[in-house]
Amino acid sequence: MPKSSKLSADRMVDAGIHLLEALSSAPDHILDRQEASRIIGVAPDQLPEVIDTLETLADRTSGARAVIEMTETHVHVQGNAALLQPLRLSVEESMIVEHMLDMLHLDDSTKARIRHGIMGDDDRGERGDDIAETSRYGTWLTRIREAIDDGIRCTLTYRSLNDDAARMRTIDPVRIDEERGVSYLIAWDVERDEERRYRLDRIRDLSFTDDSVVPHTVSAEKTADCLRRTGSVAHLRAADESTMQRIDWAGVGHIAPQQDGSYLFDVNYSSNSWLYDQVLAAGGELTIVEPAELRAGLAPYASILLEQPSVTRA
Amino acid sequence: MDSRNPDTARDEAPARDTARRILNLLFILNSSATPLTTEQIVSDSDLGYGSANRASDLKKFKRDREKLAERGIHVIEVREAGSQLNEESSWAIDAETTYAAAGSITRADAEALLCAVDECLARDEIPFRQGLLGIRRKLHRLIDPIADADEPSTPGDASERRGAEALWSAFVLKRKIRFTYLDAKGRESTRTLEVWGMFMQGGHTYFVGLDEQSGGVRTFRDDRIVRAWRPTGHYAVPPWFDIKSYLFLPFDLAAGMATPVSFALRGDCTHDEAEALTHGRGDLDYSNADSCWRWTVKARDLQAAAAFALAHHDIIVAPLSPKRLVDTWRHLIGKAVEAHA
């Protein structure tokens, strides 16, 4: 394996501070050597360089010295001279946490506590507007994680694509997955006795019940696999390559280019109305080939859309 | 991408000395029971100062304090009550701004943040992974100082993120960064950017800022950054800049004037659903008369706006205005039905 490059001054300072912090908080101030490299973000062969630098730290007035020992398996700090109290967040860390406070929908008093307690001093006066992202967590992330960690059965109010209105379900939450910029709760629907995926940003309400979860074996499957297992399948045609490239649906299966430049492809989907909406949005560049009854249902569906009061008024 | 530019190779010994001096400054201030005077610090050759040039040592000391401050360690001047202005300064670590206030955040607060940190760490597109790990360690130290914090594994290939990590670091330090970039058409160019903000969308990270080459504000995608150089030169982000306005929607990606367009959203749509759809862009008002939400936003491409409304019909009930938008929406529906005739 090629040797890692020497650390720059900035990286050495970061690594040194992180290692002192990590050793200060580790049980008996001992860290596994591999873990130490990982914690401070350096390659294993760079760790000795960091420790060599820290071992030179000394105060000749007081006689204090940083004594850090490295064996084949562990790193250990001796004495108290090199121990650090828990530090506030750095400039970088404060920027990240400020963004998270924005995403998590925490109440003002919690935000104030966090800012006062651990965030760094920001004398630049620039906070909160540095980082943005499309909303993904909704309002219930913290409660969901608590339910997962403590094994609490919950009731969940949620509107799926096939529902006209949100309805309540009883679920055993299992884990949170992230896929293509969307966060999902993977849970067991108790009434239906099946695994389900729920977008976090569509959960309207979540309450704890007094019951504990019943352990279930849930799959590690992604949305595509879930659709393949539980959804319907349709055969579609995209008029050209640019239309095909714009399709980023999870359920797209086999794609067959045609001689006329069009593409035939399969799609697994869970909602007829969702599929019709995508076909209508393509304005004729996407057509349903099979099944015939699905194809025949497009025109009546489109008629209903066109007859909506807000549209007929426009 | 080469993360180590030729300058670093030549400066290895001075780089070690600089790192050692900064860490030693932290060490002696942290271990000292009393503040240290300027003289004690800058005259100490073992510490890394103490050269024949005092002015140079004072400048080094100032830069070193700034480096520590970037990492949340604040070294402040300490004066005793009644001391004269011409008396020598003393220095200490400012405990209030450096050390976390013990007991000031609850376990629930820390766990709420940890939850978000761990979700972020599972994402491929995050350029601030080390920052997240640092936050994680600090939070665990506050709520469970005895236990080890199991660090989550890093998804994906780290080499693919180095460009984005370099721009992120430049952004944190507010330093201009030069980098090579491959645009959507495969053309490579070298840019120098003041990063004013960054956003994450659709599994990518985008950096937005003042591009020296074009003289305008430009957006650069993480996976198209080929290589980056060490950042230099400071800048300030203009106070009027709002990164949230750069979260794009499909109807933004066209040339020409932006036109205000309005859509009706389902009356029972929640704030979270609306936020996920609209990216917080535009204005959202509830109409009691129509029992629906009215979303008004600017669009550069009316056809794309009509298609967006149709594709998201589970939330967007219908377009409202202008008439051209409604007509385009109807036209798309008509063409789709005609293609199935």
XYZ file of C-alpha atoms in Angstrom:
655
model
C 0.000 0.000 0.000
C 1.425 3.439 -0.947
C 2.518 5.596 1.966
C 0.199 8.463 2.849
C 1.403 12.002 2.276
C 2.591 14.236 5.098
C -0.119 16.207 6.841
C -0.388 19.920 6.132
C -0.114 22.337 9.057
C -3.878 22.851 9.188
C -4.633 19.138 9.094
C -2.018 18.460 11.754
C -3.540 21.075 14.058
C -7.035 19.627 13.474
C -5.811 16.083 14.023
C -3.891 17.056 17.146
C -6.843 18.830 18.745
C -9.258 16.030 17.818
C -6.924 13.394 19.246
C -6.515 15.297 22.518
C -10.300 15.690 22.736
C -10.914 12.037 21.951
C -8.306 10.854 24.476
C -9.698 13.222 27.104
C -13.147 11.685 26.834
C -12.169 8.039 26.269
C -12.536 5.574 29.164
C -9.221 5.566 31.047
C -7.997 7.923 28.301
C -7.160 4.968 26.064
C -8.168 4.564 22.439
C -7.805 1.694 20.046
C -5.179 2.707 17.511
C -7.340 2.070 14.417
C -10.216 3.897 16.026
C -7.966 6.845 16.868
C -6.992 7.215 13.181
C -10.598 7.043 12.152
C -11.774 9.540 14.763
C -9.235 12.174 13.777
C -9.593 11.519 10.053
C -6.049 10.426 9.205
C -4.657 7.293 7.612
C -3.234 4.731 10.066
C 0.305 5.465 8.860
C -0.196 9.168 9.579
C -1.131 8.623 13.225
C 2.487 8.308 14.442
C 3.247 11.703 12.907
C 0.377 13.242 14.893
C 1.498 11.608 18.113
C 5.132 12.620 17.522
C 3.954 16.229 17.210
C 1.817 16.053 20.342
C 4.663 14.500 22.329
C 6.756 17.618 21.768
C 4.197 19.792 23.566
C 5.661 21.098 26.803
C 5.618 24.060 29.136
C 9.156 24.612 30.398
C 7.940 27.054 33.067
C 5.676 24.575 34.797
C 7.402 21.451 33.578
C 4.135 20.094 32.195
C 4.487 17.749 29.233
C 2.081 15.938 26.943
C 2.786 12.255 27.464
C 1.118 10.144 24.828
C 2.026 6.533 24.410
C 1.337 4.473 21.320
C 1.569 0.697 21.298
C 0.797 -1.748 18.495
C -2.883 -1.628 19.405
C -3.622 1.436 21.520
C -3.001 5.110 22.119
C -2.947 6.297 25.702
C -2.456 9.692 27.333
C -0.803 9.787 30.720
C -1.318 12.445 33.313
C -3.653 15.409 33.132
C -1.537 17.998 31.373
C -2.833 17.194 27.876
C -6.476 16.640 28.787
C -9.004 19.060 27.351
C -12.400 19.964 28.761
C -15.318 19.459 26.384
C -14.957 22.121 23.711
C -17.636 24.189 22.106
C -18.211 23.689 18.444
C -15.719 25.129 16.001
C -16.719 27.614 13.290
C -17.283 24.761 10.868
C -19.255 22.677 13.356
C -21.383 25.675 14.367
C -22.318 26.314 10.732
C -23.415 22.696 10.373
C -25.427 22.676 13.596
C -27.079 25.982 12.746
C -28.274 24.373 9.518
C -29.534 21.349 11.442
C -31.444 23.532 13.868
C -33.177 24.977 10.828
C -33.984 21.518 9.391
C -35.161 19.885 12.611
C -37.998 22.276 13.438
C -36.910 22.412 17.085
C -38.641 24.910 19.339
C -36.984 28.238 20.081
C -36.046 27.405 23.656
C -34.222 24.222 22.583
C -32.371 26.143 19.893
C -31.423 28.805 22.413
C -30.115 26.171 24.850
C -28.014 24.521 22.168
C -26.618 27.836 20.942
C -25.795 28.977 24.444
C -24.463 25.621 25.594
C -22.208 24.359 22.853
C -22.100 26.548 19.807
C -19.043 28.584 19.082
C -18.693 32.287 19.273
C -19.658 33.681 15.907
C -18.335 37.224 15.850
C -18.822 37.311 12.115
C -22.510 37.629 12.820
C -23.295 35.305 9.939
C -25.534 32.515 11.034
C -28.293 30.445 9.641
C -28.236 31.354 5.963
C -25.058 29.632 4.849
C -26.409 26.191 4.020
C -29.738 25.122 2.579
C -31.359 21.939 1.416
C -34.689 20.690 0.219
C -36.873 19.796 3.142
C -36.696 16.081 3.889
C -37.121 15.374 7.607
C -40.560 16.772 8.332
C -41.523 17.501 11.904
C -41.255 14.059 13.468
C -37.659 12.900 13.003
C -36.668 13.185 16.649
C -39.763 11.367 17.906
C -39.333 8.676 15.282
C -35.746 8.060 16.321
C -36.815 7.884 19.947
C -39.480 5.319 19.030
C -36.960 3.268 17.049
C -34.326 3.381 19.782
C -36.792 2.492 22.553
C -38.927 0.017 20.564
C -42.205 1.928 20.930
C -45.249 1.067 18.822
C -46.779 4.204 17.310
C -49.812 5.510 15.540
C -49.001 7.383 12.372
C -51.207 9.698 10.315
C -50.143 9.571 6.693
C -51.558 10.037 3.218
C -50.160 7.672 0.623
C -50.471 8.230 -3.133
C -53.603 6.072 -3.285
C -55.393 7.790 -0.418
C -57.828 10.667 -0.880
C -57.202 11.748 2.684
C -54.682 11.027 5.428
C -55.508 8.060 7.637
C -54.161 6.650 10.842
C -52.098 3.467 10.948
C -50.528 1.532 13.778
C -46.883 0.831 13.093
C -43.768 -0.667 14.599
C -40.957 1.651 13.481
C -37.759 -0.098 12.401
C -35.288 2.320 10.823
C -34.822 5.432 8.682
C -33.511 5.123 5.141
C -32.298 7.775 2.785
C -32.705 7.363 -0.940
C -32.248 9.898 -3.740
C -32.570 12.884 -1.452
C -35.708 11.598 0.323
C -35.839 10.217 3.874
C -38.156 7.294 4.645
C -39.358 5.571 7.788
C -39.263 1.800 7.298
C -41.892 0.301 9.564
C -44.213 -2.638 10.038
C -47.885 -1.821 9.426
C -49.501 -3.740 12.284
C -53.021 -3.882 10.799
C -51.851 -4.991 7.372
C -49.072 -7.143 8.826
C -46.668 -5.941 6.172
C -43.536 -3.853 5.771
C -44.144 -0.284 4.596
C -42.148 2.834 3.683
C -43.286 6.308 4.696
C -41.762 9.582 3.525
C -40.785 11.597 6.586
C -41.936 14.854 5.012
C -45.452 13.403 4.551
C -46.003 12.168 8.082
C -48.732 14.370 9.535
C -48.788 13.072 13.049
C -47.021 10.487 15.181
C -47.998 9.367 18.655
C -46.519 6.819 21.008
C -48.744 3.992 22.183
C -48.249 2.142 25.446
C -47.166 -0.959 23.569
C -43.743 -2.124 22.553
C -42.883 -3.185 19.049
C -43.045 -6.801 18.029
C -39.759 -7.707 16.339
C -40.149 -8.203 12.606
C -37.647 -9.121 9.976
C -37.721 -6.290 7.521
C -35.858 -6.286 4.269
C -32.992 -4.042 3.320
C -34.768 -3.387 0.043
C -34.869 -0.027 -1.637
C -37.933 1.583 -3.229
C -37.364 -0.196 -6.556
C -37.357 -3.604 -4.887
C -40.405 -2.709 -2.821
C -42.313 -1.659 -5.941
C -41.270 -4.796 -7.752
C -42.567 -6.876 -4.885
C -45.832 -5.064 -4.149
C -46.653 -2.841 -7.128
C -48.195 -3.215 -10.535
C -46.233 -3.275 -13.785
C -46.843 -1.265 -16.941
C -45.121 -1.163 -20.286
C -44.429 2.382 -21.571
C -42.871 4.090 -24.582
C -40.695 7.209 -24.396
C -40.648 9.092 -27.691
C -36.910 9.852 -27.693
C -33.688 9.787 -25.702
C -34.227 13.131 -23.990
C -37.638 11.996 -22.713
C -36.106 8.753 -21.465
C -33.267 10.634 -19.722
C -35.732 12.834 -17.834
C -37.354 9.788 -16.228
C -35.816 9.205 -12.790
C -38.515 6.958 -11.304
C -37.371 4.291 -8.871
C -39.528 1.590 -10.476
C -38.075 1.709 -14.004
C -36.992 -1.732 -15.136
C -35.722 -3.050 -18.422
C -35.237 -0.372 -21.139
C -35.169 -1.390 -24.822
C -34.086 1.206 -27.413
C -36.097 0.987 -30.620
C -35.057 1.551 -34.202
C -37.248 4.634 -34.513
C -35.354 6.323 -31.658
C -38.034 5.635 -29.046
C -37.557 3.537 -25.919
C -39.797 0.809 -24.549
C -39.485 0.204 -20.829
C -41.193 -1.456 -17.903
C -42.140 0.394 -14.754
C -43.290 -0.953 -11.403
C -45.615 1.491 -9.677
C -47.982 1.660 -6.754
C -50.595 4.157 -7.889
C -52.512 4.452 -11.175
C -53.134 8.160 -10.605
C -49.409 8.776 -10.042
C -48.561 7.062 -13.337
C -51.267 8.957 -15.198
C -49.937 12.244 -13.783
C -46.437 11.495 -15.095
C -47.766 10.527 -18.521
C -49.895 13.689 -18.746
C -46.919 15.825 -17.654
C -44.931 14.475 -20.605
C -47.474 15.983 -23.015
C -47.573 13.064 -25.435
C -43.874 12.139 -25.302
C -44.666 9.239 -22.985
C -47.363 6.687 -23.758
C -48.778 3.656 -21.982
C -48.472 0.565 -24.176
C -49.825 -2.089 -21.806
C -51.938 -3.127 -19.993
C -54.793 -2.079 -22.230
C -57.194 -1.207 -19.417
C -54.592 1.097 -17.897
C -54.095 2.791 -21.262
C -57.849 3.168 -21.686
C -58.180 4.787 -18.261
C -56.004 7.788 -19.131
C -58.642 9.764 -21.059
C -61.342 9.569 -18.331
C -58.748 10.523 -15.729
C -57.700 13.526 -17.825
C -61.337 14.603 -18.202
C -61.754 14.756 -14.441
C -58.666 16.962 -14.163
C -59.954 19.342 -16.803
C -63.348 19.641 -15.139
C -61.955 20.847 -11.789
C -63.595 24.104 -10.631
C -60.367 26.096 -10.217
C -59.345 25.183 -13.748
C -62.696 25.830 -15.397
C -62.714 29.293 -13.733
C -59.307 30.264 -15.143
C -7.961 14.536 -7.571
C -4.596 15.613 -6.189
C -5.304 16.894 -2.707
C -1.728 17.900 -2.002
C -0.435 20.701 -4.197
C 3.277 21.282 -4.884
C 3.423 24.086 -2.321
C 2.707 21.623 0.477
C 5.571 19.335 -0.562
C 8.109 22.154 -0.358
C 6.829 23.466 2.974
C 6.854 20.220 5.022
C 9.321 21.308 7.734
C 7.828 24.782 8.234
C 4.343 23.175 8.205
C 5.367 20.841 11.038
C 6.825 23.756 12.971
C 3.684 25.829 12.495
C 1.431 22.989 13.628
C 3.640 22.287 16.611
C 3.705 25.954 17.609
C -0.105 26.285 17.447
C -0.685 23.070 19.371
C 1.932 24.078 21.920
C 0.226 27.422 22.404
C -2.991 25.551 23.120
C -1.158 23.172 25.435
C 0.522 25.779 27.621
C -2.571 27.968 27.908
C -4.717 24.931 28.701
C -2.335 23.600 31.335
C -1.459 26.942 32.913
C -3.326 27.917 36.062
C -2.731 31.630 35.408
C -2.773 33.815 32.291
C 0.530 34.093 30.446
C 2.020 37.417 29.439
C 2.824 38.350 25.872
C 6.498 38.343 26.809
C 6.313 34.849 28.254
C 4.799 33.602 25.030
C 6.636 35.414 22.231
C 10.067 35.148 23.827
C 9.829 31.376 24.240
C 11.850 29.634 21.541
C 10.802 26.201 22.813
C 7.237 27.259 22.214
C 8.091 28.199 18.631
C 8.522 31.960 18.947
C 11.573 33.681 20.468
C 13.245 34.662 17.214
C 15.403 37.731 16.818
C 12.457 39.522 15.226
C 9.881 40.341 17.935
C 7.499 41.996 15.476
C 7.447 38.799 13.454
C 6.799 36.741 16.576
C 3.916 39.009 17.563
C 2.384 38.539 14.112
C 2.824 34.769 14.378
C 1.171 34.824 17.800
C -1.788 36.763 16.363
C -2.161 34.353 13.424
C -1.924 31.384 15.762
C -4.709 32.788 17.926
C -6.810 33.137 14.770
C -6.097 29.538 13.791
C -7.192 28.345 17.216
C -10.302 30.529 17.045
C -11.317 28.832 13.768
C -11.348 25.609 15.759
C -13.436 27.087 18.552
C -10.554 27.762 20.946
C -10.592 31.428 21.866
C -7.482 33.024 23.357
C -8.316 36.379 24.881
C -6.468 39.234 26.441
C -6.903 39.355 30.192
C -6.497 42.526 32.173
C -6.837 42.804 35.897
C -9.058 45.541 37.295
C -7.081 48.707 37.843
C -4.268 47.755 35.461
C -2.785 50.458 33.273
C -3.270 50.465 29.514
C 0.477 50.408 28.950
C 0.966 47.326 31.105
C 1.817 44.149 29.291
C -1.115 41.998 28.169
C -1.803 38.583 29.560
C -3.516 35.812 27.681
C -5.760 32.927 28.566
C -8.261 30.609 26.971
C -11.708 32.167 27.241
C -13.512 29.390 29.097
C -16.970 30.762 28.405
C -16.648 30.800 24.626
C -14.304 27.830 24.318
C -15.608 25.197 26.643
C -19.087 23.809 26.445
C -21.272 24.991 29.315
C -21.695 21.884 31.453
C -25.325 20.954 31.980
C -26.648 23.672 29.720
C -28.078 21.317 27.112
C -30.321 18.460 28.082
C -29.811 14.878 27.081
C -32.904 15.205 24.879
C -31.378 18.235 23.127
C -28.167 16.364 22.426
C -29.996 13.258 21.266
C -32.168 15.297 18.881
C -29.030 16.728 17.310
C -27.285 13.353 17.272
C -30.232 11.915 15.397
C -29.834 14.527 12.646
C -26.059 14.121 12.633
C -26.335 10.372 12.110
C -28.883 10.823 9.316
C -26.516 13.220 7.586
C -23.565 10.864 7.966
C -25.500 8.196 6.055
C -25.731 10.450 3.000
C -23.229 10.252 0.165
C -23.311 13.890 -0.884
C -22.243 15.469 2.412
C -18.922 17.386 2.097
C -18.654 18.107 5.827
C -18.280 14.581 7.161
C -15.370 15.409 9.475
C -17.340 18.297 10.900
C -20.254 15.961 11.609
C -17.950 13.462 13.308
C -16.560 16.263 15.454
C -20.064 17.337 16.468
C -20.938 13.742 17.227
C -17.948 13.268 19.488
C -18.632 16.503 21.353
C -22.301 15.692 21.889
C -21.494 12.193 23.121
C -18.913 13.660 25.443
C -21.568 15.907 26.973
C -24.253 13.296 27.424
C -22.268 10.129 27.996
C -18.677 10.948 28.855
C -17.858 7.405 29.923
C -19.088 5.462 26.915
C -17.379 5.270 23.537
C -19.335 6.833 20.711
C -19.525 4.240 17.939
C -18.651 6.085 14.791
C -20.768 5.251 11.758
C -18.987 4.006 8.672
C -18.487 6.317 5.733
C -20.563 5.451 2.678
C -19.244 5.718 -0.860
C -15.822 6.500 -2.214
C -13.960 9.206 -0.273
C -11.885 10.186 -3.309
C -15.045 11.326 -5.089
C -15.760 13.861 -2.364
C -12.360 15.568 -2.157
C -13.286 18.360 -4.548
C -16.460 19.136 -2.644
C -14.610 18.887 0.674
C -12.024 21.384 -0.565
C -14.736 23.872 -1.551
C -16.514 23.291 1.753
C -13.301 24.047 3.690
C -12.762 27.205 1.657
C -16.362 28.195 2.388
C -15.907 27.724 6.146
C -12.768 29.865 6.150
C -14.202 32.376 3.661
C -11.220 32.041 1.369
C -11.268 32.125 -2.413
C -10.596 28.813 -4.072
C -9.326 27.914 -7.512
C -10.524 24.674 -9.038
C -11.031 22.885 -12.336
C -14.611 22.186 -13.281
C -16.315 20.031 -15.908
C -19.643 21.519 -16.973
C -22.734 19.579 -18.110
C -21.441 19.641 -21.696
C -18.103 18.148 -20.709
C -16.109 21.362 -21.086
C -13.316 21.842 -18.575
C -12.438 25.254 -17.190
C -10.517 26.713 -14.260
C -12.530 28.912 -11.926
C -11.781 31.038 -8.888
C -14.747 31.232 -6.572
C -15.817 33.074 -3.453
C -18.219 30.515 -2.021
C -21.212 32.427 -0.617
C -23.361 29.437 0.212
C -24.040 25.791 -0.476
C -27.158 23.687 -0.829
C -27.978 20.006 -1.124
C -30.591 18.828 -3.569
C -31.388 15.592 -5.365
C -28.384 13.764 -3.921
C -25.862 16.464 -4.875
C -24.154 19.368 -3.159
C -24.021 22.687 -4.992
C -21.672 25.585 -4.206
C -22.854 29.075 -5.079
C -20.737 32.183 -5.162
C -18.988 34.941 -7.061
C -17.129 33.458 -9.982
C -14.100 35.526 -10.934
C -14.040 34.309 -14.533
C -17.603 35.332 -15.376
C -17.938 38.145 -12.842
C -21.310 36.781 -11.801
C -22.877 34.491 -9.232
C -22.625 30.914 -10.417
C -23.536 27.455 -9.147
C -21.162 24.481 -9.246
C -22.076 20.834 -8.648
C -19.962 18.638 -6.401
C -19.326 15.715 -8.762
C -18.077 18.033 -11.518
C -15.235 19.486 -9.469
C -12.100 17.867 -10.905
C -9.351 19.293 -8.748
C -8.905 22.159 -6.279
C -5.954 24.216 -5.072
C -5.223 25.553 -1.615
C -7.534 28.521 -0.949
C -6.138 32.022 -0.524
C -7.561 35.512 -0.153
C -10.382 36.479 2.165
C -13.851 37.750 1.269
C -17.154 38.521 2.933
C -20.560 37.220 1.867
C -22.862 40.109 0.899
C -25.665 40.540 3.437
C -28.332 40.430 0.711
C -27.344 36.966 -0.487
C -29.917 34.236 0.247
C -28.834 30.696 -0.525
C -32.389 29.376 -0.218
C -33.387 31.174 -3.401
C -30.951 28.887 -5.252
C -32.817 25.665 -4.411
C -34.001 25.134 -7.946
C -37.179 23.817 -9.417
C -37.463 22.385 -12.963
C -39.009 25.591 -14.293
C -35.969 27.671 -13.239
C -33.642 26.098 -15.769
C -34.209 28.296 -18.798
C -33.032 31.624 -20.101
C -35.318 34.617 -20.172
C -37.491 36.566 -17.765
C -39.106 34.928 -14.768
C -42.908 35.208 -14.666
C -45.011 34.961 -11.512
C -47.140 31.801 -11.656
C -49.732 30.517 -9.189
C -50.907 27.046 -8.309
C -53.651 25.671 -6.082
C -52.405 23.128 -3.546
C -54.652 20.680 -1.675
C -56.396 22.271 1.285
C -55.244 19.500 3.634
C -51.632 19.820 2.532
C -49.358 20.154 5.564
C -46.543 22.642 5.941
C -43.983 19.838 5.633
C -45.508 18.586 2.361
C -45.654 22.097 0.950
C -42.075 22.817 2.018
C -40.827 19.594 0.387
C -42.618 20.469 -2.853
C -41.889 24.191 -3.063
C -38.376 24.172 -1.521
C -39.556 27.140 0.495
C -39.651 29.230 -2.661
C -42.329 31.795 -3.384
C -45.338 32.619 -1.233
C -47.908 30.246 0.180
C -51.273 31.577 1.380
C -54.428 29.782 2.387
C -57.631 30.721 0.546
C -60.708 30.187 2.704
C -62.949 30.847 -0.278
C -61.410 28.002 -2.277
C -60.332 25.838 0.679
C -56.908 25.437 -0.832
C -53.395 26.836 -0.614
C -52.275 29.305 -3.249
C -48.601 29.027 -4.137
C -47.096 31.905 -6.130
C -43.570 31.590 -7.447
C -41.530 32.881 -10.394
C -40.951 30.560 -13.352
C -38.727 30.967 -16.389
C -40.234 28.080 -18.329
C -44.041 27.914 -18.417
C -44.139 24.506 -20.091
C -41.877 23.097 -17.378
C -44.080 24.770 -14.748
C -47.220 23.175 -16.243
C -45.478 19.784 -16.409
C -44.347 20.202 -12.791
C -47.926 20.844 -11.731
C -49.164 17.726 -13.533
C -46.354 15.505 -12.237
C -47.166 16.598 -8.672
C -50.943 16.455 -9.049
C -51.218 14.579 -5.759
C -50.479 17.942 -4.089
C -50.912 20.580 -6.827
C -54.591 20.487 -7.666
C -54.374 22.849 -10.646
C -52.574 25.888 -12.081
C -54.311 29.200 -11.394
C -52.516 31.929 -13.320
C -51.429 33.344 -15.667
C -53.787 32.173 -18.377
C -50.810 31.071 -20.497
C -49.841 28.638 -17.754
C -53.347 27.192 -17.544
C -53.538 26.929 -21.340
C -50.134 25.164 -21.444
C -51.306 22.768 -18.744
C -54.463 21.964 -20.735
C -52.377 21.599 -23.875
C -50.082 19.027 -22.251
C -53.104 17.021 -21.118
C -54.654 17.240 -24.584
C -51.461 16.076 -26.293
C -51.097 13.149 -23.899
C -54.700 12.037 -24.459
C -54.284 12.436 -28.229
C -51.177 10.222 -28.144
C -53.292 7.454 -26.591
C -56.193 7.787 -28.989
